[in-house]
Backbone as JSON, one array per atom type, in Angstrom:
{
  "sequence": "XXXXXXXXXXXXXXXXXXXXXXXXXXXXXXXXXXXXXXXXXXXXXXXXXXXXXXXXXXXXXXXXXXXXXXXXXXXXXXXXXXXXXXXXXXXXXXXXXXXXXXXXXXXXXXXXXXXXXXXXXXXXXXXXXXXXXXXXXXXXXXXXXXXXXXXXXXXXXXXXXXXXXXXXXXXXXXXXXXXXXXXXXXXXXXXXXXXXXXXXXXXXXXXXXXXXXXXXXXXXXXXXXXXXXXXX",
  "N": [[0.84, -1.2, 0.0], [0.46, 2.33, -0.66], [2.36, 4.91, 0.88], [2.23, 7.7, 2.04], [4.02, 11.04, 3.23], [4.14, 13.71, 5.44], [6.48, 15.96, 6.45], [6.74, 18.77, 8.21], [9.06, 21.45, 8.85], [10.51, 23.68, 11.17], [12.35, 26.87, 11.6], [14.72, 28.52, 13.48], [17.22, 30.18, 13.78], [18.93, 32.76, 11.92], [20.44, 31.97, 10.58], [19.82, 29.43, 10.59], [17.81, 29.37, 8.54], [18.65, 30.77, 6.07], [20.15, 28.34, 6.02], [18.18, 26.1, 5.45], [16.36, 27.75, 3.23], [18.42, 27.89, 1.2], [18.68, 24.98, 0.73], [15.93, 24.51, -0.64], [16.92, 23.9, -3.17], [19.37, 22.71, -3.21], [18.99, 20.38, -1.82], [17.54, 18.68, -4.13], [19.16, 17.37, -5.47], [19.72, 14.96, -3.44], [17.44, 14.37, -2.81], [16.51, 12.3, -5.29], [18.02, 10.4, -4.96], [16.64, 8.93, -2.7], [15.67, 5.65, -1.84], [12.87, 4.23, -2.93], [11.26, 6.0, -3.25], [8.86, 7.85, -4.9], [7.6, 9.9, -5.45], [8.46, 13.04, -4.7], [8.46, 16.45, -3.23], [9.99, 19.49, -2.53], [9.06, 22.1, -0.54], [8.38, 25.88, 0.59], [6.79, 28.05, 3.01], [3.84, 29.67, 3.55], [3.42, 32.68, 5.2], [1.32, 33.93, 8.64], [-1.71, 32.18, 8.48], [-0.61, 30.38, 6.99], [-1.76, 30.16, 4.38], [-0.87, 32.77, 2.5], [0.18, 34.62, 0.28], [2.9, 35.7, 1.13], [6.22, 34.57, 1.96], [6.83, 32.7, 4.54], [10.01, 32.64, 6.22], [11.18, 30.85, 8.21], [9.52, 28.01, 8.16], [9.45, 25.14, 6.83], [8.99, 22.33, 3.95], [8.25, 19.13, 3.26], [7.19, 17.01, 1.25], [6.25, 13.55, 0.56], [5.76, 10.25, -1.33], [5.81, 7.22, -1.29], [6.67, 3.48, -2.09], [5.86, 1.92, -0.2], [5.23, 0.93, 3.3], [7.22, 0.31, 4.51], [9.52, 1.44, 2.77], [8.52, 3.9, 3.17], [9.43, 4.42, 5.99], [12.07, 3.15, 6.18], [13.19, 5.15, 4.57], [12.76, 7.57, 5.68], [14.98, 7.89, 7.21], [17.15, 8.76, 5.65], [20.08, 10.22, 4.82], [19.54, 13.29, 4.06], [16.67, 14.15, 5.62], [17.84, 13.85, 7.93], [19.56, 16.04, 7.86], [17.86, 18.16, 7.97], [16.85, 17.96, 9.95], [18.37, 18.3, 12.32], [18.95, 21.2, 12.5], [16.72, 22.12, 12.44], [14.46, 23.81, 14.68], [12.21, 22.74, 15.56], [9.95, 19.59, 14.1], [7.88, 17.68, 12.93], [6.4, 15.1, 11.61], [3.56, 13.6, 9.51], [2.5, 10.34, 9.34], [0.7, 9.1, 6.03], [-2.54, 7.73, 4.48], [-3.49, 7.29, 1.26], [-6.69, 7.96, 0.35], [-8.62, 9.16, -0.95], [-8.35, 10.68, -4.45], [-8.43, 13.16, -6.7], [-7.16, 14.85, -10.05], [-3.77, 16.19, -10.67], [-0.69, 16.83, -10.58], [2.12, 18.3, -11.48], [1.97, 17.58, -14.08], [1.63, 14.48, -13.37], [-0.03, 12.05, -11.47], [0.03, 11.58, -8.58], [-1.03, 9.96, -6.05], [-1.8, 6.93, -5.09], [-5.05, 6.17, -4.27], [-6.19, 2.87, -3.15], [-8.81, 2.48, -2.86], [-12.02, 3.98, -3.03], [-11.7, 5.01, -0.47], [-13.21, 4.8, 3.02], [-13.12, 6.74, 6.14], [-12.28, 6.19, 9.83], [-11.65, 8.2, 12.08], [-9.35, 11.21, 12.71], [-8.85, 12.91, 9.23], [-6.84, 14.24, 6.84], [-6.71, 16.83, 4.54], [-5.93, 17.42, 1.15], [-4.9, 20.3, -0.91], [-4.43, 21.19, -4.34], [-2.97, 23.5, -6.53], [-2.32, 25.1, -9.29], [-2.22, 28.21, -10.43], [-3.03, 30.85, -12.99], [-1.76, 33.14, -14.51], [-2.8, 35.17, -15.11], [-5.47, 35.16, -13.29], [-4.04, 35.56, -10.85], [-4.55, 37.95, -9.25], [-7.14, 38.21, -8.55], [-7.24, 35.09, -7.53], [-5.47, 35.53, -5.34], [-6.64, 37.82, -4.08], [-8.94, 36.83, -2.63], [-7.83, 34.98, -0.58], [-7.31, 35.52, 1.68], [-9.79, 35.89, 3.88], [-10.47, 33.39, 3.74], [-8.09, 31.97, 4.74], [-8.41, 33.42, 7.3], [-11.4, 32.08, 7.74], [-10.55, 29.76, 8.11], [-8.64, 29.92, 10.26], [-9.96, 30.26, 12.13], [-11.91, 28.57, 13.24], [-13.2, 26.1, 14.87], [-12.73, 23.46, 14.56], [-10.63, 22.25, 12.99], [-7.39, 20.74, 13.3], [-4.88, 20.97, 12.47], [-3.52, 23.26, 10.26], [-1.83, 24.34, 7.47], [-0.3, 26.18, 4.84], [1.45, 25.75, 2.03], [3.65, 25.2, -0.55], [5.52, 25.41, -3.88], [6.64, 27.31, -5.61], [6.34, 30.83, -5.11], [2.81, 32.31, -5.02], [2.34, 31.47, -7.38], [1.91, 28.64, -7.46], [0.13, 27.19, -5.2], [-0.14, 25.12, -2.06], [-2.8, 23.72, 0.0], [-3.13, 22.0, 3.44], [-4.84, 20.44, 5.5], [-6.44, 19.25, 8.77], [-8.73, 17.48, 9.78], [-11.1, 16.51, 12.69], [-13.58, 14.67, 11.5], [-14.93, 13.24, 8.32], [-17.27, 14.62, 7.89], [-16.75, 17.21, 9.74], [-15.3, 18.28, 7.67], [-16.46, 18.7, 5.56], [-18.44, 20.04, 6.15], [-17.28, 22.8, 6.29], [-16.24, 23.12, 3.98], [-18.24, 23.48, 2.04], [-19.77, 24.86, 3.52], [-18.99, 27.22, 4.16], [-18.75, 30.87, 4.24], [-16.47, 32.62, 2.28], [-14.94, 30.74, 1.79], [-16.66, 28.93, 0.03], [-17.5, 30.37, -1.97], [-15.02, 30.85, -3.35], [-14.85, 28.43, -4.27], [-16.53, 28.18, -6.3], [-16.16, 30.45, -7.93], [-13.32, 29.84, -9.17], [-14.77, 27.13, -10.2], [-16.33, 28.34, -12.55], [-14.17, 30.5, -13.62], [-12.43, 28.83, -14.68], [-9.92, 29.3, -13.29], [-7.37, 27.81, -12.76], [-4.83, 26.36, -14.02], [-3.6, 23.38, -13.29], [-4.71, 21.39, -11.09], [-5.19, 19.45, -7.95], [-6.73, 17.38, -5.64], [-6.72, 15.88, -2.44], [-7.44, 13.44, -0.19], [-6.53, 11.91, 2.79], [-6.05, 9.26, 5.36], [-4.62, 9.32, 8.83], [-2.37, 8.34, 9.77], [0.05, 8.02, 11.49], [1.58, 10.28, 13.66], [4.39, 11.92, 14.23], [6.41, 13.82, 16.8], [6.94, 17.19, 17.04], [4.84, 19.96, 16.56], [4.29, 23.34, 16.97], [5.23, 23.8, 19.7], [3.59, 21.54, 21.03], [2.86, 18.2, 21.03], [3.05, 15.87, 18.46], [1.37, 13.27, 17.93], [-1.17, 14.71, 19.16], [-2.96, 15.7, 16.98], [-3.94, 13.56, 16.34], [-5.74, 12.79, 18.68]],
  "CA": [[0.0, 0.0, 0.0], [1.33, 3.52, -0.92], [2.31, 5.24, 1.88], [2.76, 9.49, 2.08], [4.57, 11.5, 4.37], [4.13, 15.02, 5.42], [7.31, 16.41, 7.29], [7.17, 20.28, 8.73], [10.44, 21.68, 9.8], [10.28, 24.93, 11.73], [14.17, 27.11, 11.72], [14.89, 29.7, 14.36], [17.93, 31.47, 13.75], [18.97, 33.04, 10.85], [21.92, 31.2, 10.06], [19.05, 27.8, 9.69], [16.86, 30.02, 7.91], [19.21, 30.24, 5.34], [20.54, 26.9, 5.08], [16.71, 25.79, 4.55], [16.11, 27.86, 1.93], [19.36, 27.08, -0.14], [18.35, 23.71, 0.28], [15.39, 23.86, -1.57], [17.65, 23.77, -4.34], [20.61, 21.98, -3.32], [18.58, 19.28, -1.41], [17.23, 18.47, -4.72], [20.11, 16.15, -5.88], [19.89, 13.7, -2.82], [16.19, 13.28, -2.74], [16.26, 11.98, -5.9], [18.75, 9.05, -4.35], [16.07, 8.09, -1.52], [14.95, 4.25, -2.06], [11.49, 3.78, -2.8], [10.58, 7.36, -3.49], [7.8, 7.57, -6.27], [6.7, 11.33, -5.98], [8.44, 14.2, -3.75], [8.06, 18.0, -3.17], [10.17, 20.39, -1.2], [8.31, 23.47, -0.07], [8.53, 26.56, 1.84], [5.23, 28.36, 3.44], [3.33, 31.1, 3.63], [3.07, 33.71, 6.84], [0.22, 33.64, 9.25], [-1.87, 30.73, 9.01], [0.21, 29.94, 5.65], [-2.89, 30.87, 3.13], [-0.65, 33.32, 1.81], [1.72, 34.79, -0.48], [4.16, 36.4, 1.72], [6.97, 33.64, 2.48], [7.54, 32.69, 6.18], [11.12, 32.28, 5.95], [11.31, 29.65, 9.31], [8.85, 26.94, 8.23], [9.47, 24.34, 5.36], [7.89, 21.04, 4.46], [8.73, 17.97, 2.6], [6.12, 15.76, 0.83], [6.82, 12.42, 0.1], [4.84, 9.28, -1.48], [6.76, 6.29, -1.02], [6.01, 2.4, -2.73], [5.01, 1.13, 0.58], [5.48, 1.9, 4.54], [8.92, -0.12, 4.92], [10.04, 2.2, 2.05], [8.51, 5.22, 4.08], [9.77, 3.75, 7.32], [13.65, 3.53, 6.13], [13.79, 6.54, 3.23], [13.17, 9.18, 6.35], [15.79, 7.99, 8.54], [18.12, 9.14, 4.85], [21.07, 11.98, 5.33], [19.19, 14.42, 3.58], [16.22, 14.14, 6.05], [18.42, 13.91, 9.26], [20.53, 17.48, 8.36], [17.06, 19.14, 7.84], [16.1, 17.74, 11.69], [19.65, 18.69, 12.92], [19.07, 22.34, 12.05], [15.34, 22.68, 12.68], [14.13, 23.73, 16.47], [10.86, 22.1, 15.49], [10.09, 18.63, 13.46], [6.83, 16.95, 12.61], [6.17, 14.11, 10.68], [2.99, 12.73, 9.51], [2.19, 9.81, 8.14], [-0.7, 9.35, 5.87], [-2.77, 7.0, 3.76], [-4.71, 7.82, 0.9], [-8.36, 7.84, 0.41], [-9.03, 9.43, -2.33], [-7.28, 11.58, -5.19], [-7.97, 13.48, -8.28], [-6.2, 15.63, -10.51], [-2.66, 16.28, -11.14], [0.37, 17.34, -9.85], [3.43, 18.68, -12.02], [1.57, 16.23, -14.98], [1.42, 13.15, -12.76], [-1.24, 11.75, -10.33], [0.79, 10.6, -7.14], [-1.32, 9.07, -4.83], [-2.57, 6.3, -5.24], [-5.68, 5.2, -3.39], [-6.54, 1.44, -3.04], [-10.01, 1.99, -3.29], [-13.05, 4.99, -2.55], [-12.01, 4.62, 1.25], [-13.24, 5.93, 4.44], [-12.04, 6.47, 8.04], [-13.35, 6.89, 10.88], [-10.49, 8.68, 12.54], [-8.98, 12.39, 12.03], [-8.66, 12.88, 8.16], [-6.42, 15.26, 6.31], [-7.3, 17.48, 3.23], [-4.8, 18.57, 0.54], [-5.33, 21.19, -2.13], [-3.28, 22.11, -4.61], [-3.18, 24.49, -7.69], [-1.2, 26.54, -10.08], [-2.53, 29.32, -10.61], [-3.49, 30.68, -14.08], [-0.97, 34.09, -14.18], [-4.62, 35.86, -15.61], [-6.07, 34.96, -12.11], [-3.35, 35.73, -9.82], [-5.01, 39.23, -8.6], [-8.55, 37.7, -8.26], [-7.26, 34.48, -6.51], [-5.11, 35.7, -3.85], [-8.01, 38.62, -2.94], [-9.86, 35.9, -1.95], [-7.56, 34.0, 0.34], [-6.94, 36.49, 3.26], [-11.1, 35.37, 3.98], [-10.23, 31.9, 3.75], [-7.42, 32.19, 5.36], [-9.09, 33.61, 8.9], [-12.07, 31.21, 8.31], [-9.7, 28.19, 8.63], [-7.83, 29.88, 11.74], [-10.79, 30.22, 13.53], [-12.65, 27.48, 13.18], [-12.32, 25.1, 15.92], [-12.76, 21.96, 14.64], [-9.14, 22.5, 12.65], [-6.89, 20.49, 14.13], [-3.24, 21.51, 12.03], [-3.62, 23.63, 9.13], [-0.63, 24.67, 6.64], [-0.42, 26.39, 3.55], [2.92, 25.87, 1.44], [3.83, 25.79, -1.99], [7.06, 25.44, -4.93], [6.92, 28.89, -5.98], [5.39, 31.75, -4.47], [2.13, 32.65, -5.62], [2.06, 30.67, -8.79], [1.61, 27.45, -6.82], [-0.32, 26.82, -3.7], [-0.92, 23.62, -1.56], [-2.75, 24.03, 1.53], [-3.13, 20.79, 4.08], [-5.41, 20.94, 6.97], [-6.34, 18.16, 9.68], [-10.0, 17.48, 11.04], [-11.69, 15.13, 13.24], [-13.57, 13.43, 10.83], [-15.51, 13.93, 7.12], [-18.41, 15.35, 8.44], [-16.14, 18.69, 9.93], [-14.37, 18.96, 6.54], [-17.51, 18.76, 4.39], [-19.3, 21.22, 6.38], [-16.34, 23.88, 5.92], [-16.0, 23.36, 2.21], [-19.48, 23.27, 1.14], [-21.1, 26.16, 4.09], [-18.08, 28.14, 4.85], [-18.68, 31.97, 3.04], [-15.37, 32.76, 1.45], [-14.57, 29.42, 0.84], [-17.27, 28.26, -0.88], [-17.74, 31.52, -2.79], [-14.41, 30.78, -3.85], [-14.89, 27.3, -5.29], [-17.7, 28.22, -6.97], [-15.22, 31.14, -9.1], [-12.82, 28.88, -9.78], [-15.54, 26.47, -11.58], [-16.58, 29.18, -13.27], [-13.64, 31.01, -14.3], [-11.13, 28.19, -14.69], [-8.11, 29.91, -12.53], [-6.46, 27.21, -12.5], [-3.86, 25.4, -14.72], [-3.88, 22.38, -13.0], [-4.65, 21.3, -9.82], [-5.1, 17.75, -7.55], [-7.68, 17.09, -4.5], [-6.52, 14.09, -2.02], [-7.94, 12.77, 1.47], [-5.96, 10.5, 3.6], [-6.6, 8.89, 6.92], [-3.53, 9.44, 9.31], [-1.38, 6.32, 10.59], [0.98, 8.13, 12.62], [1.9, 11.73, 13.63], [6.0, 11.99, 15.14], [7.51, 14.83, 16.54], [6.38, 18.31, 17.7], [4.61, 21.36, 16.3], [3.45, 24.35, 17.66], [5.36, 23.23, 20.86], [2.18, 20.68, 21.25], [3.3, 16.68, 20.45], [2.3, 16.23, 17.21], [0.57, 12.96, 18.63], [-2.14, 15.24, 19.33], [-4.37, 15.76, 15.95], [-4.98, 11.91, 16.18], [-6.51, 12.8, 19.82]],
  "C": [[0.88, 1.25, 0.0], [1.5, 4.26, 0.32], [3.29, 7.1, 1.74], [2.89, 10.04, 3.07], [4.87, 13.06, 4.3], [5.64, 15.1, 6.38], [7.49, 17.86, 6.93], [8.45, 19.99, 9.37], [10.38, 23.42, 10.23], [12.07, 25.71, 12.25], [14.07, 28.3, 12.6], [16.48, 30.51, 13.85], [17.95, 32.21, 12.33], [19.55, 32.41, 10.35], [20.67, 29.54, 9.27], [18.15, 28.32, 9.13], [17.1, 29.91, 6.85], [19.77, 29.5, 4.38], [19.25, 26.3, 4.83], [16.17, 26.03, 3.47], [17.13, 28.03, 0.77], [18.85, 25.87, -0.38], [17.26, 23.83, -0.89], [15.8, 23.84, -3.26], [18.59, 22.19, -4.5], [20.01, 20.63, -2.84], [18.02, 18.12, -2.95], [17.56, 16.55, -5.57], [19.95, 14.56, -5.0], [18.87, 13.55, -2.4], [16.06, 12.63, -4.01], [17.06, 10.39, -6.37], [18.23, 8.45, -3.55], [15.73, 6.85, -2.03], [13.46, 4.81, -1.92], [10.61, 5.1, -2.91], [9.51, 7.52, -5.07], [6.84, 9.09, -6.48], [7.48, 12.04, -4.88], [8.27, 15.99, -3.98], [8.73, 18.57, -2.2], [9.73, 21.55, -1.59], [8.3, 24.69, 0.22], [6.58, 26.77, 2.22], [5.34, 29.73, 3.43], [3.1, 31.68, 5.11], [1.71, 33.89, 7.18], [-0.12, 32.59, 9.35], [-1.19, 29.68, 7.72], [-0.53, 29.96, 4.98], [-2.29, 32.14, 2.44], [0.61, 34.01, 0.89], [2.92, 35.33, -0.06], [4.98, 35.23, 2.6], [6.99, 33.77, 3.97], [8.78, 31.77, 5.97], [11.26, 31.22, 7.11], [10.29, 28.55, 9.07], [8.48, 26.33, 6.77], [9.29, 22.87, 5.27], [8.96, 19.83, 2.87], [7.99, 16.65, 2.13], [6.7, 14.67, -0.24], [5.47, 11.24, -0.57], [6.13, 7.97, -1.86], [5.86, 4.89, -1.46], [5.23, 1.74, -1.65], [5.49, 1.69, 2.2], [6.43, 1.58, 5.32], [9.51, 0.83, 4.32], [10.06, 3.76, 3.01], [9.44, 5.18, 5.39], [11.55, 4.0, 7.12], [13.76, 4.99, 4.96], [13.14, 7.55, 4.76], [14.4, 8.99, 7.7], [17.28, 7.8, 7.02], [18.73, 10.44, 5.51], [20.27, 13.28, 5.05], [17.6, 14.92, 4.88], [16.94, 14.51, 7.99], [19.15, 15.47, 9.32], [19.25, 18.12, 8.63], [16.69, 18.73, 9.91], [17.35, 18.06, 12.6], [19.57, 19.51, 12.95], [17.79, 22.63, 12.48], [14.95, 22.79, 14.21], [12.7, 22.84, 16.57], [10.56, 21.03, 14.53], [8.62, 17.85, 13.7], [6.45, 16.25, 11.63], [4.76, 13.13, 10.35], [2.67, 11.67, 8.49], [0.62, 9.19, 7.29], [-1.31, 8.16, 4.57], [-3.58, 7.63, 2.83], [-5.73, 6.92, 0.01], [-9.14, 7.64, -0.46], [-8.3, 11.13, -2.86], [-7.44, 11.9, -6.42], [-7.76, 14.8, -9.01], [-4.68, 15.48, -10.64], [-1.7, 17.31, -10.39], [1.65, 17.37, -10.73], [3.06, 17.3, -12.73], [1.64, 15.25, -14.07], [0.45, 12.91, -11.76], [-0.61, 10.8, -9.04], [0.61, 10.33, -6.59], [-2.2, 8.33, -5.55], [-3.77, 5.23, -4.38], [-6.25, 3.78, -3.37], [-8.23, 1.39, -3.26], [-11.08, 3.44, -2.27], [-12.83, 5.17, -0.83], [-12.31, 5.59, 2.37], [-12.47, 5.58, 5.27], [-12.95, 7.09, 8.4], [-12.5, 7.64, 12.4], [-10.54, 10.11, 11.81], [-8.96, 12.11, 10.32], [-7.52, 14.31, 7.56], [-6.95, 15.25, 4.76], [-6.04, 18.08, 2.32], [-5.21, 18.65, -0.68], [-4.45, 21.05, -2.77], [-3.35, 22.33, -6.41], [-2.28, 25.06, -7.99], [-2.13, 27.43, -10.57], [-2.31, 30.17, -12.0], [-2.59, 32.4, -13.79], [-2.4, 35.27, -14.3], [-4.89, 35.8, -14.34], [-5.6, 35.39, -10.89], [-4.1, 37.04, -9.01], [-6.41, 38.92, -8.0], [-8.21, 36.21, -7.2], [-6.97, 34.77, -5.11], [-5.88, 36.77, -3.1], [-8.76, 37.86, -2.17], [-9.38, 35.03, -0.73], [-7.49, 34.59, 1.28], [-8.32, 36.04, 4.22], [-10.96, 33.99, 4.46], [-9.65, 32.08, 4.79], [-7.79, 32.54, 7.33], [-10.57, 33.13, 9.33], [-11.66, 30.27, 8.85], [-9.04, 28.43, 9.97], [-8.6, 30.03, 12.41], [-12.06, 29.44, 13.72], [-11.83, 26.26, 14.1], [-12.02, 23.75, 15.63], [-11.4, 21.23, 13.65], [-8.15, 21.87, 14.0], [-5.01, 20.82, 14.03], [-3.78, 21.83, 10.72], [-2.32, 24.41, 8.32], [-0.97, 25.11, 5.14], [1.44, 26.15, 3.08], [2.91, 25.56, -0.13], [5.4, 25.82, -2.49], [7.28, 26.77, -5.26], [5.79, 30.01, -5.64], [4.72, 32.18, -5.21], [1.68, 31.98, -7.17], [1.08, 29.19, -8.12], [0.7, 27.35, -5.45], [-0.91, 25.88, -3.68], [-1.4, 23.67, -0.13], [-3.55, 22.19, 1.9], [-3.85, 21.56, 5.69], [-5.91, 19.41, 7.13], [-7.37, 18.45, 9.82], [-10.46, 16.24, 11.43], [-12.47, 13.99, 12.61], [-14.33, 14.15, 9.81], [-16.61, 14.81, 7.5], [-17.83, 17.23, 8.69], [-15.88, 19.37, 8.96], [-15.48, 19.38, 5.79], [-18.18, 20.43, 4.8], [-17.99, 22.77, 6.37], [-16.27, 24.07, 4.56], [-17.24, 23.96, 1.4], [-20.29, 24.85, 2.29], [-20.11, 27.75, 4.14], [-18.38, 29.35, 3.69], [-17.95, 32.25, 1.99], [-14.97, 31.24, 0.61], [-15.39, 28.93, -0.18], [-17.55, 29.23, -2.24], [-16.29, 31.3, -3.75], [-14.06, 29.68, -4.79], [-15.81, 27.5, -6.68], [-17.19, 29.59, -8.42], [-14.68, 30.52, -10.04], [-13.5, 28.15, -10.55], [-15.73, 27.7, -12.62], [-16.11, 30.01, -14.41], [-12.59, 30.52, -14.9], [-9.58, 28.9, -14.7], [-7.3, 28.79, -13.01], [-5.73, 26.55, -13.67], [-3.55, 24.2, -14.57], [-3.9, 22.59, -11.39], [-5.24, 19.67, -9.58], [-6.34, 18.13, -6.19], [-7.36, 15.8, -4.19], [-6.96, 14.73, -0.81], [-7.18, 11.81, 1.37], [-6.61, 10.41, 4.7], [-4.55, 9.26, 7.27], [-3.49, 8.42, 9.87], [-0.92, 6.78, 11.83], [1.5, 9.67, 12.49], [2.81, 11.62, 14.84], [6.18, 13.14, 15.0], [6.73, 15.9, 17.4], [5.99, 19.59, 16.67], [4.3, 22.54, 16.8], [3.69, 24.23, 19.12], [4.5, 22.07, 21.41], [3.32, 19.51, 20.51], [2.13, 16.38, 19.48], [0.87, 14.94, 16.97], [-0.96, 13.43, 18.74], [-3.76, 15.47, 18.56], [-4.51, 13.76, 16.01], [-5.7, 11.69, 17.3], [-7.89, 13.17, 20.09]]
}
């Protein structure tokens, strides 16, 4: 079974601020040596609740899809994974199954789910879009809305926005207790839904993907909180 792996890394000084964002260059070379790797993505994020286009230079991510969950299991205990956790004051890792998945991602469709599946456990949600250069002024008006529905909505249990290139790209990932929470945010929420309902309309986008997983396992710490926690 395919097995995908979120890892946040959070950098405090300047000096690992830095070396984080050289990496997402230089790291390039030796993820593309991990065993068993079958789709990755390094990241940075956006400032505030990460819904937006202004980089937050201290918090960068690392999405993985791996052939199976031995593959996942030994490809994050690789060098290239261990400097980024040597350097980071903060480290969270989850891991995730998926559900269901469609669309595209940099031409390819990288998760692959086993079959329509539910859970009955937390679930995570991930977006993600390029952005149509035509659209750029009309999408990102809209996210600042979004953006402070998702942070204040309680039933959010870890939400992240991040992204390959600023403003062209965005992938946002959020955590809730179960389908029921997510549905009713997508489908009632004002901004948000006002904003799906553009997008059909005006086709922003250039491509974009929609996946659900269930979560397996969440290592590490975010937000000072044990990351443990969204599966609580």
């Amino acid at each position: 079974m395919q097995t995908v792996t979120l890892s946040l890394y959070r950098f405090g000084p300047l000096s690992a601020r830095l070396w984080a964002f050289a990496q997402m260059g230089l790291a390039r070379a030796a993820m593309r040596h991990v065993p068993g790797l079958t789709f990755w993505k390094l990241m940075g994020s956006g400032t505030g609740e990460g819904f937006t286009p202004i980089p937050n230079t201290g918090v960068y991510a690392i999405l993985c899809a791996w052939t199976d969950a031995d593959a996942a299991q030994h490809g994050l205990e690789a060098p290239v994974f261990a400097r980024y956790a040597r350097r980071a004051a903060e480290v969270c890792t989850l891991t995730l199954r998926p559900l269901t998945a469609r669309g595209r991602w940099s031409g390819v469709s990288p998760f692959r789910p086993l079959s329509e599946g539910q859970s009955t456990g937390p679930l995570a949600a991930l977006t993600r879009a390029t952005v149509r250069p035509a659209n750029l002024f009309r999408f990102w008006r809209r996210v600042p809305d979004i953006s402070r529905r998702i942070g204040g909505n309680p039933d959010v249990r870890l939400k992240i926005g991040v992204g390959e290139v600023p403003f062209f790209h965005q992938v946002t990932f959020s955590i809730w207790p179960d389908a029921a929470s997510m549905a009713r945010f997508a489908r009632t929420s004002g901004p948000h839904a006002a904003a799906i309902e553009a997008v059909r309309a005006g086709d922003w986008f250039a491509e974009e993907l929609y996946a659900r997983f269930a979560i397996a396992d969440a290592q590490g710490v975010w937000q000072g909180r044990p990351a443990a926690e969204v599966l609580t």
